[in-house]
Amino acid sequence: SQQGEEDPQALSIQEGENATMNCSYKTSINNLQWYRQNSGRGLVHLILIRSNEREKHSGRLRVTLDTSKKSSSLLITASRAADTASYFCATDKNYGGSQGNLIFGKGTKLSVKP
Amino acid sequence: DTEVTQTPKHLVMGMTNKKSLKCEQHMGHRAMYWYKQKAKKPPELMFVYSYEKLSINESVPSRFSPECPNSSLLNLHLHALQPEDSALYLCASSHRQSAIANYGYTFGSGTRLTVV
């Protein structure tokens, strides 16, 4: 079962524009992570935000986390055609106290047109 | 070495075949994972190994059999698969199986499996 739900499911923008993707989740978390996947190949870890953090930056990426609303957003600024990919948020699932197993949301497919 | 290597990249097998998927990492990670991903769907967790011991089995059918021979290797043995098992199989690793550690996962490029 999915823990996270991304919104929108698909996003098409022009190069240079900003892209914002949202993620909602259901249970309490220790951290929330964002991953990128090109053309159905392996996933690449982009950024991790801890439950006690509200915002984090990495290059052109900005992630926010609102634990009261159980939601996160990923902002990609000044997008490039090479940013075209699927983006997934992922949270950990609690197995009776054993945590740390990532469960992925449905993903947002981002298309950046030159 | 900061990679997870999966072999083969593509595999076509019949429903009566026995095959194995292999995954290798040399980052000293002590948690390794198998995920299954169908087209246009998110990855779904199958198995978790922590310190070479099976930690989580997400109710995966017995035709999938994982094995962790040592801390660097993870195998997935396949037998009597069905066409609906066709998918991208992803291996991943992390420092430890612990959310407290707050580590990201490193994924391999996957094996694209087709069952005919």
PDB file of C-alpha atoms in Angstrom:
ATOM      1  CA  SER A   1       0.000   0.000   0.000  1.00  0.00           C
ATOM      2  CA  GLN A   2       1.179   3.511  -0.723  1.00  0.00           C
ATOM      3  CA  GLN A   3       1.965   5.829   2.111  1.00  0.00           C
ATOM      4  CA  GLY A   4       2.307   8.982   0.041  1.00  0.00           C
ATOM      5  CA  GLU A   5       0.194  10.569  -2.634  1.00  0.00           C
ATOM      6  CA  GLU A   6       1.766  13.013  -5.061  1.00  0.00           C
ATOM      7  CA  ASP A   7      -0.029  15.845  -6.725  1.00  0.00           C
ATOM      8  CA  PRO A   8      -0.211  16.504  -9.591  1.00  0.00           C
ATOM      9  CA  GLN A   9       0.152  13.138 -11.307  1.00  0.00           C
ATOM     10  CA  ALA A  10       1.600  14.849 -14.367  1.00  0.00           C
ATOM     11  CA  LEU A  11       3.105  18.292 -14.889  1.00  0.00           C
ATOM     12  CA  SER A  12       4.244  19.890 -18.132  1.00  0.00           C
ATOM     13  CA  ILE A  13       6.206  23.157 -18.085  1.00  0.00           C
ATOM     14  CA  GLN A  14       8.578  25.182 -20.222  1.00  0.00           C
ATOM     15  CA  GLU A  15      12.307  25.291 -19.592  1.00  0.00           C
ATOM     16  CA  GLY A  16      13.180  28.012 -17.114  1.00  0.00           C
ATOM     17  CA  GLU A  17       9.908  27.779 -15.222  1.00  0.00           C
ATOM     18  CA  ASN A  18       9.594  26.452 -11.692  1.00  0.00           C
ATOM     19  CA  ALA A  19       7.996  23.091 -10.973  1.00  0.00           C
ATOM     20  CA  THR A  20       6.165  22.339  -7.745  1.00  0.00           C
ATOM     21  CA  MET A  21       5.098  18.863  -6.696  1.00  0.00           C
ATOM     22  CA  ASN A  22       3.170  18.024  -3.559  1.00  0.00           C
ATOM     23  CA  CYS A  23       3.055  14.914  -1.426  1.00  0.00           C
ATOM     24  CA  SER A  24       0.623  13.920   1.300  1.00  0.00           C
ATOM     25  CA  TYR A  25       1.086  11.012   3.671  1.00  0.00           C
ATOM     26  CA  LYS A  26      -0.980   9.215   6.251  1.00  0.00           C
ATOM     27  CA  THR A  27       0.987   8.223   9.338  1.00  0.00           C
ATOM     28  CA  SER A  28       3.657   9.774  11.530  1.00  0.00           C
ATOM     29  CA  ILE A  29       7.127   9.790  10.002  1.00  0.00           C
ATOM     30  CA  ASN A  30      10.751  10.176  10.990  1.00  0.00           C
ATOM     31  CA  ASN A  31      11.727  11.588   7.638  1.00  0.00           C
ATOM     32  CA  LEU A  32      10.432  12.137   4.135  1.00  0.00           C
ATOM     33  CA  GLN A  33      12.554  11.633   1.049  1.00  0.00           C
ATOM     34  CA  TRP A  34      12.255  12.618  -2.586  1.00  0.00           C
ATOM     35  CA  TYR A  35      13.553  10.473  -5.427  1.00  0.00           C
ATOM     36  CA  ARG A  36      13.816  10.909  -9.165  1.00  0.00           C
ATOM     37  CA  GLN A  37      13.447   8.200 -11.808  1.00  0.00           C
ATOM     38  CA  ASN A  38      14.347   8.513 -15.474  1.00  0.00           C
ATOM     39  CA  SER A  39      12.551   6.353 -18.013  1.00  0.00           C
ATOM     40  CA  GLY A  40      11.710   3.474 -15.667  1.00  0.00           C
ATOM     41  CA  ARG A  41      15.283   2.876 -14.532  1.00  0.00           C
ATOM     42  CA  GLY A  42      16.799   3.189 -11.082  1.00  0.00           C
ATOM     43  CA  LEU A  43      15.757   5.810  -8.581  1.00  0.00           C
ATOM     44  CA  VAL A  44      18.103   8.571  -7.519  1.00  0.00           C
ATOM     45  CA  HIS A  45      17.912  10.010  -4.026  1.00  0.00           C
ATOM     46  CA  LEU A  46      17.438  13.774  -4.197  1.00  0.00           C
ATOM     47  CA  ILE A  47      16.869  15.049  -0.687  1.00  0.00           C
ATOM     48  CA  LEU A  48      15.815  13.943   2.787  1.00  0.00           C
ATOM     49  CA  ILE A  49      13.980  16.134   5.260  1.00  0.00           C
ATOM     50  CA  ARG A  50      13.624  15.115   8.880  1.00  0.00           C
ATOM     51  CA  SER A  51      10.372  15.397  10.788  1.00  0.00           C
ATOM     52  CA  ASN A  52      11.770  18.226  12.926  1.00  0.00           C
ATOM     53  CA  GLU A  53      12.786  20.257   9.851  1.00  0.00           C
ATOM     54  CA  ARG A  54      10.456  22.558   7.954  1.00  0.00           C
ATOM     55  CA  GLU A  55      12.523  23.461   4.901  1.00  0.00           C
ATOM     56  CA  LYS A  56      15.617  22.222   3.166  1.00  0.00           C
ATOM     57  CA  HIS A  57      17.565  23.303   0.094  1.00  0.00           C
ATOM     58  CA  SER A  58      19.885  21.473  -2.253  1.00  0.00           C
ATOM     59  CA  GLY A  59      20.996  23.321  -5.364  1.00  0.00           C
ATOM     60  CA  ARG A  60      17.854  24.105  -7.383  1.00  0.00           C
ATOM     61  CA  LEU A  61      15.723  21.949  -5.085  1.00  0.00           C
ATOM     62  CA  ARG A  62      13.666  23.224  -2.194  1.00  0.00           C
ATOM     63  CA  VAL A  63      11.683  20.876   0.015  1.00  0.00           C
ATOM     64  CA  THR A  64       9.175  21.853   2.670  1.00  0.00           C
ATOM     65  CA  LEU A  65       7.524  19.669   5.270  1.00  0.00           C
ATOM     66  CA  ASP A  66       4.358  20.368   7.257  1.00  0.00           C
ATOM     67  CA  THR A  67       3.871  17.570   9.745  1.00  0.00           C
ATOM     68  CA  SER A  68       0.618  19.054  11.046  1.00  0.00           C
ATOM     69  CA  LYS A  69      -0.883  18.705   7.565  1.00  0.00           C
ATOM     70  CA  LYS A  70       1.112  15.566   6.768  1.00  0.00           C
ATOM     71  CA  SER A  71       2.328  17.100   3.540  1.00  0.00           C
ATOM     72  CA  SER A  72       5.512  18.014   1.722  1.00  0.00           C
ATOM     73  CA  SER A  73       6.363  19.923  -1.420  1.00  0.00           C
ATOM     74  CA  LEU A  74       9.291  19.750  -3.827  1.00  0.00           C
ATOM     75  CA  LEU A  75      10.164  22.871  -5.790  1.00  0.00           C
ATOM     76  CA  ILE A  76      12.557  22.708  -8.718  1.00  0.00           C
ATOM     77  CA  THR A  77      13.614  26.190  -9.760  1.00  0.00           C
ATOM     78  CA  ALA A  78      14.751  27.239 -13.231  1.00  0.00           C
ATOM     79  CA  SER A  79      13.846  23.861 -14.704  1.00  0.00           C
ATOM     80  CA  ARG A  80      15.827  22.276 -17.525  1.00  0.00           C
ATOM     81  CA  ALA A  81      14.872  19.712 -20.134  1.00  0.00           C
ATOM     82  CA  ALA A  82      17.135  17.275 -18.279  1.00  0.00           C
ATOM     83  CA  ASP A  83      14.802  17.513 -15.252  1.00  0.00           C
ATOM     84  CA  THR A  84      12.212  15.534 -17.224  1.00  0.00           C
ATOM     85  CA  ALA A  85      11.569  12.462 -15.076  1.00  0.00           C
ATOM     86  CA  SER A  86       9.183  10.957 -12.544  1.00  0.00           C
ATOM     87  CA  TYR A  87       9.480  12.249  -8.986  1.00  0.00           C
ATOM     88  CA  PHE A  88       8.453  10.187  -5.975  1.00  0.00           C
ATOM     89  CA  CYS A  89       8.123  11.051  -2.337  1.00  0.00           C
ATOM     90  CA  ALA A  90       8.825   8.257   0.111  1.00  0.00           C
ATOM     91  CA  THR A  91       8.241   7.802   3.806  1.00  0.00           C
ATOM     92  CA  ASP A  92       9.104   5.080   6.261  1.00  0.00           C
ATOM     93  CA  LYS A  93       6.623   2.432   7.368  1.00  0.00           C
ATOM     94  CA  ASN A  94       6.462   1.329  10.951  1.00  0.00           C
ATOM     95  CA  TYR A  95       6.652  -2.461  11.315  1.00  0.00           C
ATOM     96  CA  GLY A  96       5.808  -2.780  14.993  1.00  0.00           C
ATOM     97  CA  GLY A  97       8.731  -0.613  15.997  1.00  0.00           C
ATOM     98  CA  SER A  98      11.081  -1.610  13.209  1.00  0.00           C
ATOM     99  CA  GLN A  99      11.227   1.349  10.911  1.00  0.00           C
ATOM    100  CA  GLY A 100      13.243   2.539   8.001  1.00  0.00           C
ATOM    101  CA  ASN A 101      11.597   0.767   5.081  1.00  0.00           C
ATOM    102  CA  LEU A 102      10.694   3.214   2.386  1.00  0.00           C
ATOM    103  CA  ILE A 103       7.198   3.214   0.971  1.00  0.00           C
ATOM    104  CA  PHE A 104       6.708   5.302  -2.161  1.00  0.00           C
ATOM    105  CA  GLY A 105       3.907   7.547  -3.310  1.00  0.00           C
ATOM    106  CA  LYS A 106       2.386   7.308  -6.772  1.00  0.00           C
ATOM    107  CA  GLY A 107       4.751   9.877  -8.273  1.00  0.00           C
ATOM    108  CA  THR A 108       4.548  12.987 -10.428  1.00  0.00           C
ATOM    109  CA  LYS A 109       5.644  12.756 -14.041  1.00  0.00           C
ATOM    110  CA  LEU A 110       7.385  16.018 -14.927  1.00  0.00           C
ATOM    111  CA  SER A 111       7.936  17.041 -18.527  1.00  0.00           C
ATOM    112  CA  VAL A 112      10.117  20.083 -19.198  1.00  0.00           C
ATOM    113  CA  LYS A 113       9.914  21.338 -22.767  1.00  0.00           C
ATOM    114  CA  PRO A 114      12.852  23.159 -24.353  1.00  0.00           C
TER     115      PRO A 114
ATOM    116  CA  ASP B   1      32.377   2.828  -4.990  1.00  0.00           C
ATOM    117  CA  THR B   2      28.971   4.457  -4.491  1.00  0.00           C
ATOM    118  CA  GLU B   3      26.892   2.226  -6.702  1.00  0.00           C
ATOM    119  CA  VAL B   4      24.469  -0.632  -6.500  1.00  0.00           C
ATOM    120  CA  THR B   5      25.036  -2.987  -9.437  1.00  0.00           C
ATOM    121  CA  GLN B   6      22.247  -5.212 -10.704  1.00  0.00           C
ATOM    122  CA  THR B   7      22.564  -8.019 -13.228  1.00  0.00           C
ATOM    123  CA  PRO B   8      21.218  -8.837 -15.675  1.00  0.00           C
ATOM    124  CA  LYS B   9      19.701  -5.600 -16.991  1.00  0.00           C
ATOM    125  CA  HIS B  10      17.103  -7.502 -18.997  1.00  0.00           C
ATOM    126  CA  LEU B  11      15.750 -11.015 -18.561  1.00  0.00           C
ATOM    127  CA  VAL B  12      13.178 -12.991 -20.505  1.00  0.00           C
ATOM    128  CA  MET B  13      12.134 -16.259 -18.943  1.00  0.00           C
ATOM    129  CA  GLY B  14       9.501 -18.914 -19.446  1.00  0.00           C
ATOM    130  CA  MET B  15       7.050 -19.873 -16.748  1.00  0.00           C
ATOM    131  CA  THR B  16       8.902 -23.124 -16.044  1.00  0.00           C
ATOM    132  CA  ASN B  17      12.363 -21.579 -15.872  1.00  0.00           C
ATOM    133  CA  LYS B  18      14.515 -20.951 -12.835  1.00  0.00           C
ATOM    134  CA  LYS B  19      16.568 -17.776 -12.889  1.00  0.00           C
ATOM    135  CA  SER B  20      18.274 -15.461 -10.439  1.00  0.00           C
ATOM    136  CA  LEU B  21      18.666 -11.714 -10.173  1.00  0.00           C
ATOM    137  CA  LYS B  22      21.826 -10.409  -8.588  1.00  0.00           C
ATOM    138  CA  CYS B  23      22.602  -7.230  -6.691  1.00  0.00           C
ATOM    139  CA  GLU B  24      25.952  -6.065  -5.363  1.00  0.00           C
ATOM    140  CA  GLN B  25      27.155  -3.070  -3.346  1.00  0.00           C
ATOM    141  CA  HIS B  26      30.499  -2.205  -1.787  1.00  0.00           C
ATOM    142  CA  MET B  27      29.507   0.810   0.280  1.00  0.00           C
ATOM    143  CA  GLY B  28      29.431  -1.085   3.559  1.00  0.00           C
ATOM    144  CA  HIS B  29      25.658  -0.774   3.730  1.00  0.00           C
ATOM    145  CA  ARG B  30      24.090  -3.303   6.079  1.00  0.00           C
ATOM    146  CA  ALA B  31      20.503  -3.074   4.843  1.00  0.00           C
ATOM    147  CA  MET B  32      19.476  -4.267   1.390  1.00  0.00           C
ATOM    148  CA  TYR B  33      16.085  -4.251  -0.276  1.00  0.00           C
ATOM    149  CA  TRP B  34      14.175  -5.706  -3.193  1.00  0.00           C
ATOM    150  CA  TYR B  35      11.438  -3.634  -4.794  1.00  0.00           C
ATOM    151  CA  LYS B  36       9.108  -4.506  -7.659  1.00  0.00           C
ATOM    152  CA  GLN B  37       7.851  -1.813 -10.012  1.00  0.00           C
ATOM    153  CA  LYS B  38       5.111  -2.257 -12.586  1.00  0.00           C
ATOM    154  CA  ALA B  39       4.765   0.174 -15.463  1.00  0.00           C
ATOM    155  CA  LYS B  40       3.555   3.635 -14.405  1.00  0.00           C
ATOM    156  CA  LYS B  41       3.386   2.570 -10.765  1.00  0.00           C
ATOM    157  CA  PRO B  42       5.599   3.325  -7.762  1.00  0.00           C
ATOM    158  CA  PRO B  43       8.106   0.765  -6.478  1.00  0.00           C
ATOM    159  CA  GLU B  44       6.604  -1.726  -4.040  1.00  0.00           C
ATOM    160  CA  LEU B  45       8.677  -3.195  -1.240  1.00  0.00           C
ATOM    161  CA  MET B  46       9.201  -6.965  -1.413  1.00  0.00           C
ATOM    162  CA  PHE B  47      11.974  -7.927   0.993  1.00  0.00           C
ATOM    163  CA  VAL B  48      14.339  -6.291   3.459  1.00  0.00           C
ATOM    164  CA  TYR B  49      17.600  -7.743   4.701  1.00  0.00           C
ATOM    165  CA  SER B  50      19.281  -6.269   7.724  1.00  0.00           C
ATOM    166  CA  TYR B  51      22.769  -7.500   8.631  1.00  0.00           C
ATOM    167  CA  GLU B  52      22.304 -10.415   6.189  1.00  0.00           C
ATOM    168  CA  LYS B  53      19.122 -11.593   7.895  1.00  0.00           C
ATOM    169  CA  LEU B  54      15.658 -11.421   6.361  1.00  0.00           C
ATOM    170  CA  SER B  55      13.876  -8.684   8.230  1.00  0.00           C
ATOM    171  CA  ILE B  56      10.735  -8.029   6.219  1.00  0.00           C
ATOM    172  CA  ASN B  57       8.793 -10.153   3.751  1.00  0.00           C
ATOM    173  CA  GLU B  58       5.876  -8.170   2.368  1.00  0.00           C
ATOM    174  CA  SER B  59       3.719 -11.254   1.789  1.00  0.00           C
ATOM    175  CA  VAL B  60       5.563 -12.055  -1.410  1.00  0.00           C
ATOM    176  CA  PRO B  61       4.631 -15.364  -3.153  1.00  0.00           C
ATOM    177  CA  SER B  62       7.069 -18.215  -2.567  1.00  0.00           C
ATOM    178  CA  ARG B  63       8.001 -18.298  -6.246  1.00  0.00           C
ATOM    179  CA  PHE B  64      10.261 -15.376  -5.273  1.00  0.00           C
ATOM    180  CA  SER B  65      13.045 -16.481  -2.958  1.00  0.00           C
ATOM    181  CA  PRO B  66      15.572 -13.961  -1.640  1.00  0.00           C
ATOM    182  CA  GLU B  67      19.052 -14.780  -0.468  1.00  0.00           C
ATOM    183  CA  CYS B  68      21.788 -12.681   1.116  1.00  0.00           C
ATOM    184  CA  PRO B  69      25.064 -14.674   0.928  1.00  0.00           C
ATOM    185  CA  ASN B  70      27.123 -11.883   2.482  1.00  0.00           C
ATOM    186  CA  SER B  71      26.958  -8.210   3.333  1.00  0.00           C
ATOM    187  CA  SER B  72      27.682  -7.144  -0.266  1.00  0.00           C
ATOM    188  CA  LEU B  73      25.420  -9.473  -2.229  1.00  0.00           C
ATOM    189  CA  LEU B  74      21.696  -9.916  -2.544  1.00  0.00           C
ATOM    190  CA  ASN B  75      20.031 -12.432  -4.842  1.00  0.00           C
ATOM    191  CA  LEU B  76      16.445 -12.979  -5.872  1.00  0.00           C
ATOM    192  CA  HIS B  77      15.736 -16.514  -7.074  1.00  0.00           C
ATOM    193  CA  LEU B  78      12.807 -16.881  -9.446  1.00  0.00           C
ATOM    194  CA  HIS B  79      10.894 -20.076 -10.145  1.00  0.00           C
ATOM    195  CA  ALA B  80       7.589 -20.814 -11.856  1.00  0.00           C
ATOM    196  CA  LEU B  81       6.761 -17.167 -12.408  1.00  0.00           C
ATOM    197  CA  GLN B  82       3.585 -15.900 -14.021  1.00  0.00           C
ATOM    198  CA  PRO B  83       3.290 -13.332 -16.837  1.00  0.00           C
ATOM    199  CA  GLU B  84       1.898 -10.843 -14.305  1.00  0.00           C
ATOM    200  CA  ASP B  85       5.278 -10.970 -12.523  1.00  0.00           C
ATOM    201  CA  SER B  86       6.790  -9.096 -15.453  1.00  0.00           C
ATOM    202  CA  ALA B  87       8.131  -5.850 -14.010  1.00  0.00           C
ATOM    203  CA  LEU B  88      11.228  -3.843 -13.175  1.00  0.00           C
ATOM    204  CA  TYR B  89      12.961  -5.336 -10.139  1.00  0.00           C
ATOM    205  CA  LEU B  90      14.984  -2.826  -8.180  1.00  0.00           C
ATOM    206  CA  CYS B  91      17.607  -3.481  -5.565  1.00  0.00           C
ATOM    207  CA  ALA B  92      18.550  -0.824  -3.024  1.00  0.00           C
ATOM    208  CA  SER B  93      20.810  -0.470  -0.029  1.00  0.00           C
ATOM    209  CA  SER B  94      21.156   1.856   2.946  1.00  0.00           C
ATOM    210  CA  HIS B  95      23.528   2.230   5.856  1.00  0.00           C
ATOM    211  CA  ARG B  96      21.146   0.561   8.242  1.00  0.00           C
ATOM    212  CA  GLN B  97      17.496  -0.422   8.473  1.00  0.00           C
ATOM    213  CA  SER B  98      16.631   2.471  10.685  1.00  0.00           C
ATOM    214  CA  ALA B  99      14.597   5.567  10.160  1.00  0.00           C
ATOM    215  CA  ILE B 100      16.452   7.187  13.045  1.00  0.00           C
ATOM    216  CA  ALA B 101      19.613   7.082  10.999  1.00  0.00           C
ATOM    217  CA  ASN B 102      17.912   9.284   8.386  1.00  0.00           C
ATOM    218  CA  TYR B 103      19.786   7.860   5.429  1.00  0.00           C
ATOM    219  CA  GLY B 104      18.704   7.868   1.827  1.00  0.00           C
ATOM    220  CA  TYR B 105      18.666   4.686  -0.186  1.00  0.00           C
ATOM    221  CA  THR B 106      20.980   3.932  -3.093  1.00  0.00           C
ATOM    222  CA  PHE B 107      19.193   2.141  -5.908  1.00  0.00           C
ATOM    223  CA  GLY B 108      20.503  -0.012  -8.715  1.00  0.00           C
ATOM    224  CA  SER B 109      19.348   0.474 -12.312  1.00  0.00           C
ATOM    225  CA  GLY B 110      17.071  -2.510 -12.078  1.00  0.00           C
ATOM    226  CA  THR B 111      16.413  -5.727 -13.974  1.00  0.00           C
ATOM    227  CA  ARG B 112      13.581  -5.568 -16.464  1.00  0.00           C
ATOM    228  CA  LEU B 113      11.953  -8.992 -16.282  1.00  0.00           C
ATOM    229  CA  THR B 114       9.582 -10.382 -18.864  1.00  0.00           C
ATOM    230  CA  VAL B 115       7.829 -13.682 -18.178  1.00  0.00           C
ATOM    231  CA  VAL B 116       6.504 -15.433 -21.277  1.00  0.00           C
TER     232      VAL B 116
END
